[in-house]
Amino acid sequence: MSTQQSIKIENLVKEFGKGDSLLRVIDGASFTVNKGELIALIAPSGAGKTTLLMMIGCVIDPTSGTIWLGEEKVYEDKWITHNSRKIRREKIGFIFQAHYLIPFLNVIENVTLVPQTNGVSEKQAKADAMKLLEYLDIADKAHSKPSALSGGQNQRVAIARALANNPQIILADEPTAALDSARALSVVQMLKKIATEQNVAIIMVTHDERMVQRCDKIMKIENKKIIFEAVEIPS
Amino acid sequence: MIHLAQKDISHTFGKFIVTAMGVGMLLGIVLIMIGVYRGLIVDATNLLDDVNADIWVVQENTLGPFAESSRIHEDLKNTLKAIEGIDKAEAITFQNIQLYTNSKPIRVEAVGFDPFGDIDPINPLHLIKGRTLNRAHYEVVVSAETGLNLHDHIDIGRDSYTIVGITQKTVSSGGDPLIYMSLKDAQQLQFSYSNATIRNDRDRGAVSNPDLHIVNAIIGTIKTGYNNNIISDNIARWKHLSVYTNNEQKEILTKNVVEKSSKQIGLFTIILVIVSTIIIGLIIYTMTLEKIKEISIMKLIGIPDGVIIKMIVQETVLLGFFAFIFGNIFSHLTYDKFPKRVILEAPDALTLFGVILIASVIASFVGVAKVVHADPTVAIGG
Ligand SMILES: Nc1ncnc2c1ncn2[C@@H]1O[C@H](COP(=O)(O)OP(=O)(O)O)[C@@H](O)[C@H]1O
Ligand SMILES: [Mg+2]
């Protein structure tokens, strides 16, 4: 197996419900995402985008198939890993449509919560977090509560939180949907920069054509399976 | 590591403090209840401690003079004095009477003793104004709790008495204020017949010949070097009397007089502690529900349950701690407003503190169960 591979999925199936109400959302998906790639995941609403990301993130149980994260096979018809939460906090960064910051923690505490849980010292975690916040141009708000920040500012903090554990994989579920187009574009540019500079594999769910153009590949869910398309840059 | 409980509490500090005050009042009531119990015990034995006798001689086969009525002859004190090992012996009477003052009737317990005798049941430490009795008639010393003042005159029975002394915190085993009068006055009051009764009896051909030389108990002290129990047993065997040492008398009082009330109060206290635990549990449950989205997010980004559970348990214990502080403040502000004696003791408060800490941890389980079952995908929806 290639050392460039970050996510490898084989024959992944996901069903919800039982009997008459059985719903197969993903029906034998197989694909690989390499390190440093920014993938745009496009599919209609209800097609299973969030479900797919949550399976990759070891949050919800697949029905069958195989999932590799980096070198580690985490799922093969059942969970192989015993501590999916450890995998999440050490290998994966999550970004959502809403920022989902913890309201009673200030910006820097939100960003350092996971690294400190991972055993990084408070001092080190704070120094790292300040660098990230500077990188995301939000360092001046380090000691504010999320309630004092605008939507765009909070989303940048949420990105900082997703990056704070130096993840190998970032799973971003419509991270720009709640932002105006200028801010949305800057978020995608930032993700692109992170993917390239830090060799992180990123899957980003989006509906926005202009965002897609910044990505390396397009991933689609068609007939409950995954297909890839090249990004077309209009001339 | 970030102290999550502290951050969460300071985020909604006002609400937290108000909640803690509410629970604190409940705990304050628990402390007062315990204080009432302590007061009951002290009241019950207060008179016994002031009299400070070694033995109590009462009517045969009775638990007198407090738990049962007892009548014996006053001159038994002389018999007692003659017994080897007895130092002093005096007669004493007790009776409940109603005092009529200008404002409202007061129920008191009158203690009759010989002002010229060897034993004065008035504890000098409790005498805050005036003096003890030093005349044979028409003087009383009263508890400050009666509301009467030094040098006032009051009517008791057929006679008028002058208040020559005021004592403090002197009450009967039932919590009624004490008044002290001479033995002769007390006997007159307790055993003499009214003129009407004498007339009626005379009409029926009976002779009213009240025996005024009756008392309720003879109290005695014992010389050093003699064993209270042995002397007490000897008197009981030879003189057809019941004799109790001070400790036995104390036991009779606390057992017979206080046991039921203390069970009542104990049960009340237990119920209040359980209610407090349930209320703390409910509060923590609601606090956890309010945070359920944040808890889901924490689980989603990989925070272990242990970290989140620690936050919930710490918050509960902190709530219990603050409630305990408020409870203490509340009880100390109110305890002296109660009509009967309330005694707040540090060891009781400490015990309650321990109980509340344990109760808080138990109460936090409902929140913890919510944390364990929280679905990490709840926050992000479908
Ligand atoms: N917990 C669940 N139970 C049953 N059905 C679900 C559940 N979660 C998602 N689904 C269904 O799976 C399908 C895919 O959902 P989702 O992954 O959220 O779609 P998308 O993110 O692409 O809009 C939808 O039809 C949805 O109703
Ligand atoms: Mg979705």
XYZ file of C-alpha atoms and ligand atoms in Angstrom:
645
model
C 0.000 0.000 0.000
C 1.108 3.479 -0.847
C 2.500 5.672 1.888
C 0.673 8.542 0.176
C -2.703 7.052 0.978
C -4.601 8.709 3.796
C -8.099 7.279 3.521
C -8.879 3.979 1.840
C -12.433 2.686 1.641
C -13.385 -0.714 0.220
C -16.872 -1.955 -0.477
C -18.407 0.196 2.226
C -22.125 -0.355 2.836
C -24.400 1.623 5.141
C -27.998 0.753 5.865
C -30.427 2.441 8.202
C -33.454 0.731 9.717
C -34.710 -2.847 9.387
C -37.253 -4.898 7.458
C -39.706 -2.786 5.479
C -38.102 0.483 6.530
C -34.612 -0.661 5.576
C -32.754 2.110 3.741
C -29.422 1.476 2.041
C -27.688 4.841 1.780
C -24.207 3.735 0.646
C -24.000 0.577 -1.426
C -20.440 -0.628 -1.899
C -18.315 2.511 -1.984
C -14.600 2.087 -2.766
C -12.081 4.911 -3.076
C -8.769 6.284 -1.902
C -7.852 9.807 -0.828
C -4.175 10.721 -0.744
C -2.332 12.977 1.655
C -2.345 16.598 0.603
C -5.532 16.270 -1.442
C -8.503 18.598 -1.065
C -11.575 16.699 -2.242
C -14.934 18.344 -2.930
C -17.797 16.007 -2.034
C -20.873 16.908 -4.061
C -24.232 15.150 -3.951
C -27.865 16.104 -3.555
C -29.318 16.520 -0.124
C -30.050 13.177 1.505
C -27.571 11.322 -0.726
C -25.437 10.276 2.233
C -22.611 12.821 2.369
C -22.762 13.361 6.113
C -23.242 9.632 6.662
C -20.092 8.901 4.644
C -18.006 11.496 6.527
C -19.232 10.195 9.903
C -18.246 6.636 8.967
C -14.783 7.775 7.908
C -14.619 9.710 11.188
C -15.452 6.545 13.187
C -18.553 8.253 14.572
C -21.274 6.025 13.137
C -21.106 2.320 12.434
C -20.954 1.138 8.800
C -22.969 -1.969 7.919
C -20.006 -3.665 6.206
C -16.807 -2.976 4.261
C -13.320 -1.836 5.158
C -11.921 1.526 6.297
C -8.225 2.397 6.456
C -7.044 5.613 8.052
C -3.400 6.115 7.158
C -1.595 2.868 7.925
C -4.288 1.635 10.284
C -7.199 -0.588 9.327
C -9.905 0.644 11.689
C -12.948 -1.190 10.371
C -13.540 -4.499 8.635
C -17.170 -5.554 8.949
C -16.794 -4.503 12.574
C -14.653 -1.969 14.393
C -11.095 -3.141 14.747
C -10.088 -0.125 16.764
C -11.201 -0.243 20.373
C -11.027 3.458 20.951
C -12.618 5.361 18.093
C -12.615 8.516 20.172
C -8.836 8.345 20.524
C -8.553 8.045 16.723
C -10.820 11.054 16.333
C -8.917 13.290 18.705
C -5.487 12.221 17.438
C -5.964 11.832 13.675
C -9.042 13.708 12.563
C -10.211 17.301 12.484
C -13.927 18.023 12.119
C -15.481 21.181 10.678
C -19.228 21.629 10.333
C -21.681 24.084 8.835
C -22.101 25.669 12.260
C -19.011 26.307 14.329
C -20.103 24.148 17.307
C -17.637 25.783 19.655
C -18.122 25.196 23.386
C -19.881 28.387 24.569
C -18.435 28.388 28.084
C -14.834 28.181 26.842
C -13.057 31.115 25.263
C -11.397 30.888 21.854
C -8.011 29.623 22.996
C -9.572 27.116 25.398
C -11.763 25.779 22.602
C -8.698 25.335 20.418
C -6.506 23.736 23.100
C -9.121 21.341 24.553
C -8.303 18.409 22.273
C -4.488 18.791 22.290
C -4.534 19.056 26.097
C -6.673 15.932 26.252
C -4.026 14.305 24.044
C -1.430 15.099 26.696
C 0.154 18.232 25.253
C 1.133 20.598 28.061
C -1.064 23.634 28.580
C 1.819 25.968 27.736
C 2.717 24.145 24.524
C -0.933 23.788 23.476
C -1.496 27.510 24.001
C 1.626 28.475 22.033
C 0.546 26.201 19.158
C -2.997 27.553 19.309
C -1.798 31.148 19.155
C 0.178 30.316 15.993
C -2.933 28.790 14.438
C -5.074 31.744 15.432
C -2.522 34.098 13.916
C -2.439 31.967 10.779
C -6.246 32.288 10.624
C -6.037 35.975 11.454
C -8.145 35.758 14.607
C -5.459 35.915 17.316
C -6.825 39.166 18.736
C -9.962 37.283 19.844
C -8.049 34.554 21.699
C -9.639 35.401 25.040
C -13.156 36.157 23.833
C -16.104 33.815 24.186
C -17.678 32.503 20.958
C -20.812 34.548 21.717
C -18.767 37.737 21.231
C -17.589 36.743 17.748
C -19.226 36.955 14.319
C -20.175 33.844 12.323
C -17.117 34.114 10.090
C -14.786 34.627 13.047
C -16.227 31.630 14.872
C -15.878 29.482 11.770
C -12.183 30.399 11.628
C -11.847 29.429 15.286
C -13.588 26.139 14.465
C -11.001 25.576 11.714
C -8.233 26.324 14.192
C -9.750 23.759 16.564
C -9.877 21.168 13.761
C -6.193 21.819 13.032
C -4.995 21.976 16.610
C -4.308 18.238 16.959
C -2.235 18.196 13.745
C -4.745 15.855 12.073
C -3.933 13.589 9.149
C -7.468 13.971 7.908
C -9.939 16.859 7.948
C -13.613 16.112 7.418
C -15.493 19.305 6.583
C -19.283 19.078 6.233
C -20.488 22.189 4.360
C -18.027 24.456 6.191
C -18.836 27.459 4.006
C -22.614 27.165 3.748
C -23.252 29.711 6.480
C -20.734 32.266 5.203
C -20.958 34.988 2.580
C -19.095 34.200 -0.619
C -15.997 36.287 0.111
C -15.501 34.632 3.504
C -16.417 31.227 2.078
C -13.733 31.613 -0.561
C -11.105 32.564 2.007
C -11.994 29.489 4.096
C -11.573 27.205 1.078
C -8.294 28.882 0.160
C -7.156 28.267 3.693
C -8.120 24.589 3.524
C -6.268 24.286 0.231
C -3.194 25.842 1.815
C -3.420 23.483 4.800
C -3.789 20.433 2.555
C -0.743 21.375 0.513
C 1.513 22.746 3.244
C 0.721 20.204 5.938
C 0.054 17.211 3.704
C -3.413 16.711 5.141
C -6.192 14.848 3.316
C -9.369 16.947 3.330
C -12.856 15.949 2.250
C -15.113 18.984 2.041
C -18.834 18.765 1.368
C -19.980 21.747 -0.693
C -22.660 22.826 -3.133
C -20.879 25.890 -4.355
C -19.294 25.695 -7.825
C -16.767 28.440 -7.078
C -15.518 26.524 -4.057
C -15.229 23.351 -6.069
C -12.803 25.051 -8.447
C -10.248 25.387 -5.649
C -10.304 21.642 -4.995
C -8.123 18.921 -6.452
C -10.845 16.414 -7.256
C -14.611 16.102 -7.153
C -16.165 13.128 -5.347
C -19.809 12.364 -6.101
C -22.326 9.907 -4.697
C -24.170 8.406 -7.650
C -26.403 5.367 -7.381
C -25.206 5.040 -3.785
C -21.649 4.555 -5.018
C -18.671 6.913 -5.163
C -17.369 8.322 -8.435
C -14.583 10.838 -9.008
C -14.461 13.646 -11.528
C -11.747 16.045 -12.491
C -12.185 19.687 -11.587
C -13.037 21.780 -14.605
C -11.723 25.289 -14.544
C -13.894 27.391 -16.837
C -11.935 29.476 -19.255
C -5.896 20.606 31.595
C -8.760 23.057 31.309
C -11.024 22.996 34.360
C -14.293 22.486 32.491
C -16.604 22.553 35.542
C -15.171 25.855 36.726
C -15.423 27.378 33.234
C -19.010 26.241 32.836
C -20.042 27.510 36.262
C -18.413 30.901 35.828
C -20.117 31.179 32.427
C -23.524 31.097 34.140
C -22.405 32.142 37.614
C -25.471 34.143 38.682
C -27.801 31.297 37.896
C -25.522 28.826 39.652
C -25.359 30.924 42.811
C -29.114 31.465 42.964
C -29.621 27.721 42.562
C -27.074 27.026 45.290
C -28.900 29.496 47.554
C -32.161 27.653 47.024
C -30.655 24.283 47.855
C -28.746 26.014 50.657
C -31.974 27.066 52.349
C -33.070 23.447 52.339
C -29.766 22.438 53.916
C -30.170 25.319 56.359
C -33.448 23.772 57.472
C -31.659 20.430 57.891
C -29.077 22.159 60.114
C -31.833 23.830 62.143
C -33.597 20.481 62.561
C -30.399 18.969 63.935
C -30.020 22.082 66.102
C -33.542 21.620 67.463
C -32.620 18.058 68.385
C -29.440 19.199 70.133
C -31.472 21.862 71.922
C -33.962 19.243 73.049
C -31.220 17.132 74.589
C -29.647 20.093 76.350
C -33.041 21.322 77.571
C -33.917 17.853 78.816
C -30.852 17.616 81.003
C -30.410 21.327 81.707
C -32.194 21.189 85.063
C -30.416 17.982 85.988
C -27.041 19.574 85.236
C -27.880 22.735 87.206
C -29.009 20.756 90.250
C -25.856 18.687 89.931
C -26.878 16.020 92.464
C -25.228 12.605 92.654
C -28.377 10.682 93.533
C -32.122 11.205 93.129
C -34.364 9.504 95.661
C -37.997 9.183 94.575
C -41.203 7.272 95.321
C -40.849 3.498 95.119
C -41.383 1.981 91.659
C -41.553 5.281 89.852
C -39.291 6.903 87.298
C -39.755 10.260 89.077
C -39.688 13.066 89.388
C -39.488 14.016 85.672
C -40.709 11.006 83.727
C -43.335 9.976 86.318
C -44.865 11.753 89.293
C -43.343 10.978 92.667
C -44.316 11.862 96.212
C -42.169 11.188 99.247
C -41.824 12.594 102.726
C -39.617 15.613 103.194
C -38.070 14.193 106.378
C -36.493 11.372 104.373
C -33.704 13.835 103.794
C -32.659 13.419 107.395
C -32.637 9.647 107.040
C -30.528 10.074 103.951
C -28.091 12.408 105.668
C -27.457 9.734 108.254
C -26.337 7.230 105.654
C -22.632 6.575 105.406
C -21.119 8.269 102.391
C -23.871 10.857 101.900
C -22.523 14.391 101.976
C -25.590 16.603 101.550
C -29.287 15.846 101.113
C -32.167 18.215 100.370
C -35.820 18.011 99.387
C -36.997 19.383 96.070
C -40.348 19.849 94.317
C -41.360 20.336 90.707
C -44.706 21.413 89.334
C -46.094 22.931 86.190
C -47.933 26.165 86.765
C -49.428 28.873 84.644
C -48.241 32.417 85.307
C -50.635 35.245 84.547
C -48.806 38.377 83.566
C -50.228 41.471 81.912
C -49.602 40.240 78.402
C -50.376 36.528 78.184
C -50.296 33.397 80.324
C -46.928 31.609 80.461
C -46.462 27.951 81.218
C -43.542 27.486 83.579
C -42.119 24.784 85.747
C -41.706 25.772 89.370
C -38.745 24.334 91.284
C -39.140 24.407 95.063
C -36.056 24.161 97.291
C -34.999 25.124 100.783
C -33.252 28.523 100.557
C -31.436 27.701 103.805
C -30.487 24.186 102.734
C -27.196 22.784 101.518
C -28.043 22.428 97.834
C -29.032 25.354 95.633
C -30.403 24.175 92.259
C -29.756 27.597 90.746
C -26.554 27.438 88.748
C -24.664 30.673 89.535
C -23.430 30.682 85.925
C -27.033 30.981 84.742
C -27.979 33.689 87.244
C -27.589 36.867 85.222
C -29.365 39.403 87.467
C -30.187 39.715 91.140
C -29.583 36.936 93.654
C -30.763 33.500 94.664
C -33.568 33.035 97.257
C -32.662 33.957 100.837
C -36.049 34.248 102.520
C -38.505 31.563 103.528
C -41.452 33.061 101.609
C -42.717 35.130 98.682
C -39.562 35.394 96.660
C -38.964 33.894 93.230
C -36.125 33.686 90.764
C -37.398 33.418 87.173
C -35.951 32.556 83.769
C -35.422 35.487 81.459
C -37.473 33.470 78.913
C -40.623 34.338 80.914
C -40.196 37.958 79.905
C -40.498 39.074 83.536
C -38.180 41.678 85.047
C -36.218 41.948 88.252
C -38.237 43.433 91.164
C -41.558 42.782 89.380
C -44.389 41.409 91.502
C -46.399 38.449 90.302
C -49.353 36.549 91.721
C -48.990 32.821 92.080
C -51.809 30.965 93.766
C -53.103 33.095 96.623
C -49.939 35.078 97.175
C -47.873 37.822 95.601
C -44.188 37.190 94.972
C -41.238 39.463 94.304
C -38.747 38.590 91.597
C -35.316 38.716 93.197
C -33.250 37.096 90.457
C -33.218 36.345 86.738
C -31.650 33.261 85.216
C -30.874 32.574 81.595
C -31.397 29.455 79.521
C -32.955 27.579 82.411
C -35.775 25.408 81.155
C -37.506 22.197 82.153
C -37.011 18.957 80.243
C -40.043 19.948 78.198
C -38.527 23.322 77.324
C -40.701 25.432 79.667
C -38.950 28.276 81.495
C -38.157 27.576 85.153
C -39.088 29.614 88.181
C -37.541 28.928 91.580
C -39.403 29.343 94.859
C -38.899 28.332 98.460
C -39.828 24.773 99.374
C -42.506 25.969 101.798
C -44.186 28.161 99.181
C -43.993 25.347 96.669
C -45.541 22.841 99.077
C -48.297 25.284 99.932
C -49.000 25.729 96.241
C -48.873 22.073 95.390
C -50.495 20.387 98.317
C -52.768 22.839 100.197
C -56.489 22.893 99.565
C -58.514 25.953 98.657
C -60.962 27.398 101.239
C -63.864 26.136 99.143
C -62.527 22.592 99.180
C -62.011 22.696 102.902
C -65.588 23.974 103.382
C -67.031 21.273 101.109
C -65.072 18.559 102.870
C -66.207 19.846 106.239
C -69.841 19.755 105.091
C -69.402 16.126 104.119
C -67.951 15.368 107.521
C -64.499 14.751 106.204
C -61.466 16.361 107.742
C -59.173 18.241 105.397
C -55.790 17.664 106.744
C -53.345 18.195 103.923
C -49.880 16.850 104.516
C -47.692 19.766 103.557
C -44.495 17.875 104.219
C -44.501 16.074 100.911
C -41.867 16.624 98.218
C -41.205 15.123 94.780
C -37.647 14.010 95.328
C -34.738 14.072 97.730
C -31.472 14.929 96.077
C -28.144 14.079 97.560
C -24.464 14.433 96.963
C -21.963 11.765 97.821
C -18.622 12.125 99.532
C -15.537 11.502 97.474
C -14.252 7.974 97.795
C -17.740 6.447 97.774
C -19.341 4.753 94.813
C -22.607 6.378 93.670
C -24.055 3.097 92.410
C -23.360 1.137 95.583
C -24.886 3.794 97.843
C -27.839 4.176 95.510
C -28.462 0.397 95.543
C -28.254 0.282 99.353
C -30.808 3.026 99.862
C -33.190 1.463 97.372
C -32.972 -1.937 99.081
C -33.517 -0.797 102.685
C -35.833 2.147 102.435
C -38.438 1.058 99.865
C -37.578 3.889 97.559
C -36.423 4.222 94.008
C -32.985 5.734 93.726
C -31.260 6.928 90.595
C -27.754 8.160 90.101
C -27.356 11.330 88.072
C -26.418 9.258 85.024
C -29.443 7.005 85.393
C -31.685 10.028 85.746
C -30.130 11.482 82.612
C -30.796 8.253 80.773
C -34.437 8.208 81.906
C -34.848 11.758 80.680
C -33.200 11.327 77.325
C -34.826 7.909 76.753
C -38.348 8.485 77.966
C -38.742 12.169 77.398
C -36.649 12.813 74.331
C -36.606 9.559 72.396
C -39.835 10.045 70.464
C -39.124 13.653 69.585
C -35.647 12.792 68.483
C -36.958 9.981 66.271
C -39.431 12.428 64.809
C -36.727 14.988 64.135
C -34.297 12.341 62.902
C -36.817 11.076 60.379
C -37.541 14.629 59.304
C -33.830 15.252 58.815
C -33.379 12.090 56.766
C -36.330 12.999 54.546
C -34.961 16.509 54.043
C -31.544 15.140 53.081
C -33.171 12.780 50.589
C -35.277 15.618 49.183
C -32.147 17.768 48.872
C -30.381 14.944 47.044
C -33.288 14.544 44.638
C -33.410 18.288 44.030
C -29.654 18.467 43.417
C -30.054 15.496 41.066
C -32.845 17.234 39.164
C -30.849 20.455 38.909
C -27.814 18.601 37.588
C -30.025 16.679 35.175
C -31.403 19.945 33.760
C -27.942 21.516 33.695
C -26.679 18.498 31.748
C -29.632 18.612 29.349
C -28.899 22.283 28.677
C -25.347 21.294 27.734
C -26.250 18.170 25.792
C -25.291 19.738 22.439
C -21.876 20.763 23.751
C -21.458 17.309 25.274
C -22.272 15.703 21.906
C -19.726 17.935 20.208
C -17.078 17.070 22.772
C -17.745 13.378 22.208
C -17.629 13.918 18.446
C -14.239 15.637 18.466
C -12.885 12.819 20.603
C -13.050 14.017 24.219
C -13.267 10.887 26.418
C -16.352 10.314 28.579
C -14.162 10.499 31.677
C -13.327 14.155 31.039
C -16.994 15.067 30.560
C -18.164 12.986 33.526
C -15.552 14.669 35.694
C -17.017 18.024 34.688
C -20.558 16.943 35.653
C -19.511 15.384 38.980
C -17.381 18.408 39.902
C -20.237 20.757 39.092
C -22.560 18.733 41.298
C -20.092 18.663 44.164
C -19.492 22.397 43.775
C -23.243 22.964 43.859
C -23.438 20.866 47.016
C -20.508 22.778 48.504
C -21.961 26.221 47.806
C -25.379 25.070 48.990
C -23.742 23.891 52.208
C -22.095 27.294 52.714
C -25.400 29.072 52.115
C -27.148 26.577 54.377
C -24.779 27.456 57.195
C -25.228 31.179 56.663
C -29.005 30.724 56.559
C -29.111 28.619 59.719
C -26.852 30.985 61.654
C -28.999 33.952 60.645
C -32.226 32.314 61.785
C -31.550 29.873 64.605
C -32.076 32.327 67.467
C -35.487 33.345 66.114
C -36.946 29.956 67.079
C -38.974 29.818 70.328
C -37.214 26.713 71.629
C -33.500 26.263 71.976
C -31.617 25.532 68.720
C -27.967 24.561 69.097
C -25.789 24.618 65.977
C -22.695 22.503 66.449
C -19.694 22.361 64.118
C -19.429 18.542 64.182
C -23.060 18.275 63.023
C -22.370 20.711 60.184
C -19.269 18.707 59.220
C -21.239 15.471 59.203
C -23.881 17.084 57.028
C -21.100 18.325 54.745
C -19.873 14.748 54.302
C -23.407 13.506 53.697
C -24.035 16.252 51.136
C -20.801 15.477 49.295
C -21.809 11.830 49.020
C -25.369 12.827 48.117
C -24.015 15.162 45.399
C -21.941 12.411 43.865
C -25.006 10.147 43.873
C -27.139 12.972 42.463
C -24.633 13.501 39.648
C -25.278 9.963 38.378
C -28.393 11.098 36.514
C -26.273 13.669 34.663
C -23.507 11.138 34.106
C -25.996 8.662 32.625
C -27.085 11.401 30.205
C -23.452 11.989 29.206
C -22.782 8.313 28.576
C -25.875 7.984 26.401
C -25.477 11.275 24.519
C -25.304 10.667 20.773
C -22.290 12.428 19.230
C -24.181 12.916 15.947
C -27.066 14.722 17.659
C -25.434 18.112 17.267
C -24.795 17.841 13.540
C -28.198 16.470 12.623
C -28.833 14.064 9.699
N -29.840 7.992 12.009
C -30.518 7.798 10.870
N -31.561 6.932 10.833
C -32.238 6.712 9.678
N -31.962 7.306 8.538
C -30.948 8.176 8.485
C -30.165 8.474 9.661
N -29.208 9.369 9.346
C -29.384 9.624 8.007
N -30.417 8.913 7.520
C -30.864 8.926 6.140
O -29.766 8.647 5.313
C -29.814 9.451 4.158
C -28.525 10.225 4.049
O -28.467 11.219 5.036
P -27.270 12.251 5.120
O -26.012 11.497 5.140
O -27.534 13.156 6.216
O -27.436 13.016 3.721
P -26.704 14.350 3.236
O -25.687 14.723 4.253
O -26.097 13.962 1.937
O -27.767 15.356 3.052
C -31.042 10.315 4.264
O -32.069 9.737 3.519
C -31.369 10.283 5.717
O -32.738 10.381 5.897
Mg -25.505 16.481 5.439
